[in-house]
Amino acid sequence: MLEKSPLVVGLVRKGYEVLLCDDPIDEYVFNVLREDEGKVLNY
């Protein structure tokens, strides 16, 4: 369902990569992880 969100669709059309994080562990991971494979994660 999230991948069909108008916001997500619009961002993908503009060339952004979008991570869909709907698992409770994701909040913890993003508090610890700031970069992945040389890409800075913005949230």
GROMACS .gro file of N, CA and C in nm:
model
  129
    1MET      N    1   0.082  -0.119   0.000
    1MET     CA    2   0.000   0.000   0.000
    1MET      C    3   0.087   0.127   0.000
    2LEU      N    4   0.193   0.125   0.079
    2LEU     CA    5   0.277   0.244   0.088
    2LEU      C    6   0.337   0.284  -0.045
    3GLU      N    7   0.374   0.184  -0.125
    3GLU     CA    8   0.439   0.215  -0.253
    3GLU      C    9   0.346   0.284  -0.351
    4LYS      N   10   0.217   0.280  -0.326
    4LYS     CA   11   0.120   0.346  -0.414
    4LYS      C   12   0.078   0.484  -0.361
    5SER      N   13   0.138   0.526  -0.253
    5SER     CA   14   0.109   0.657  -0.196
    5SER      C   15   0.145   0.766  -0.296
    6PRO      N   16   0.060   0.868  -0.313
    6PRO     CA   17   0.093   0.976  -0.405
    6PRO      C   18   0.227   1.043  -0.374
    7LEU      N   19   0.260   1.056  -0.248
    7LEU     CA   20   0.388   1.116  -0.210
    7LEU      C   21   0.504   1.030  -0.259
    8VAL      N   22   0.497   0.900  -0.236
    8VAL     CA   23   0.604   0.809  -0.278
    8VAL      C   24   0.614   0.807  -0.429
    9VAL      N   25   0.503   0.797  -0.498
    9VAL     CA   26   0.503   0.795  -0.645
    9VAL      C   27   0.566   0.922  -0.699
   10GLY      N   28   0.532   1.036  -0.642
   10GLY     CA   29   0.589   1.163  -0.687
   10GLY      C   30   0.739   1.171  -0.666
   11LEU      N   31   0.786   1.122  -0.553
   11LEU     CA   32   0.930   1.124  -0.525
   11LEU      C   33   1.006   1.033  -0.621
   12VAL      N   34   0.951   0.917  -0.647
   12VAL     CA   35   1.016   0.823  -0.740
   12VAL      C   36   1.021   0.882  -0.880
   13ARG      N   37   0.915   0.947  -0.921
   13ARG     CA   38   0.914   1.012  -1.054
   13ARG      C   39   1.020   1.120  -1.066
   14LYS      N   40   1.053   1.184  -0.954
   14LYS     CA   41   1.156   1.288  -0.953
   14LYS      C   42   1.297   1.229  -0.943
   15GLY      N   43   1.307   1.097  -0.933
   15GLY     CA   44   1.437   1.032  -0.931
   15GLY      C   45   1.490   0.995  -0.794
   16TYR      N   46   1.409   1.015  -0.691
   16TYR     CA   47   1.453   0.979  -0.556
   16TYR      C   48   1.439   0.829  -0.534
   17GLU      N   49   1.528   0.774  -0.452
   17GLU     CA   50   1.513   0.637  -0.405
   17GLU      C   51   1.437   0.645  -0.273
   18VAL      N   52   1.335   0.564  -0.257
   18VAL     CA   53   1.251   0.569  -0.138
   18VAL      C   54   1.257   0.435  -0.067
   19LEU      N   55   1.291   0.438   0.060
   19LEU     CA   56   1.288   0.318   0.143
   19LEU      C   57   1.155   0.317   0.218
   20LEU      N   58   1.082   0.210   0.206
   20LEU     CA   59   0.955   0.196   0.278
   20LEU      C   60   0.982   0.117   0.405
   21CYS      N   61   0.978   0.183   0.516
   21CYS     CA   62   1.013   0.123   0.644
   21CYS      C   63   0.891   0.123   0.735
   22ASP      N   64   0.827   0.008   0.745
   22ASP     CA   65   0.707   0.000   0.827
   22ASP      C   66   0.719  -0.104   0.938
   23ASP      N   67   0.842  -0.148   0.964
   23ASP     CA   68   0.867  -0.245   1.069
   23ASP      C   69   0.914  -0.170   1.193
   24PRO      N   70   0.873  -0.210   1.312
   24PRO     CA   71   0.913  -0.139   1.433
   24PRO      C   72   1.065  -0.125   1.451
   25ILE      N   73   1.143  -0.221   1.404
   25ILE     CA   74   1.289  -0.214   1.418
   25ILE      C   75   1.348  -0.102   1.334
   26ASP      N   76   1.279  -0.058   1.232
   26ASP     CA   77   1.331   0.046   1.142
   26ASP      C   78   1.362   0.175   1.217
   27GLU      N   79   1.281   0.212   1.313
   27GLU     CA   80   1.305   0.335   1.389
   27GLU      C   81   1.439   0.327   1.460
   28TYR      N   82   1.468   0.213   1.521
   28TYR     CA   83   1.597   0.195   1.588
   28TYR      C   84   1.711   0.201   1.488
   29VAL      N   85   1.699   0.130   1.378
   29VAL     CA   86   1.805   0.124   1.278
   29VAL      C   87   1.838   0.263   1.227
   30PHE      N   88   1.740   0.344   1.197
   30PHE     CA   89   1.766   0.477   1.143
   30PHE      C   90   1.823   0.573   1.246
   31ASN      N   91   1.803   0.544   1.374
   31ASN     CA   92   1.868   0.625   1.477
   31ASN      C   93   2.017   0.593   1.487
   32VAL      N   94   2.056   0.473   1.446
   32VAL     CA   95   2.194   0.429   1.453
   32VAL      C   96   2.265   0.445   1.319
   33LEU      N   97   2.198   0.412   1.212
   33LEU     CA   98   2.257   0.410   1.078
   33LEU      C   99   2.240   0.546   1.012
   34ARG      N  100   2.347   0.607   0.970
   34ARG     CA  101   2.342   0.738   0.905
   34ARG      C  102   2.381   0.732   0.758
   35GLU      N  103   2.449   0.623   0.720
   35GLU     CA  104   2.500   0.611   0.584
   35GLU      C  105   2.498   0.464   0.544
   36ASP      N  106   2.469   0.436   0.417
   36ASP     CA  107   2.470   0.299   0.367
   36ASP      C  108   2.529   0.299   0.227
   37GLU      N  109   2.632   0.218   0.208
   37GLU     CA  110   2.699   0.206   0.078
   37GLU      C  111   2.739   0.343   0.023
   38GLY      N  112   2.786   0.429   0.111
   38GLY     CA  113   2.833   0.561   0.069
   38GLY      C  114   2.723   0.664   0.050
   39LYS      N  115   2.598   0.627   0.070
   39LYS     CA  116   2.487   0.721   0.055
   39LYS      C  117   2.439   0.766   0.192
   40VAL      N  118   2.427   0.896   0.208
   40VAL     CA  119   2.375   0.951   0.333
   40VAL      C  120   2.224   0.929   0.335
   41LEU      N  121   2.176   0.879   0.447
   41LEU     CA  122   2.033   0.853   0.461
   41LEU      C  123   1.966   0.975   0.523
   42ASN      N  124   1.869   1.030   0.454
   42ASN     CA  125   1.791   1.144   0.504
   42ASN      C  126   1.651   1.095   0.538
   43TYR      N  127   1.605   1.134   0.653
   43TYR     CA  128   1.471   1.095   0.695
   43TYR      C  129   1.408   1.202   0.776
   0.00000   0.00000   0.00000
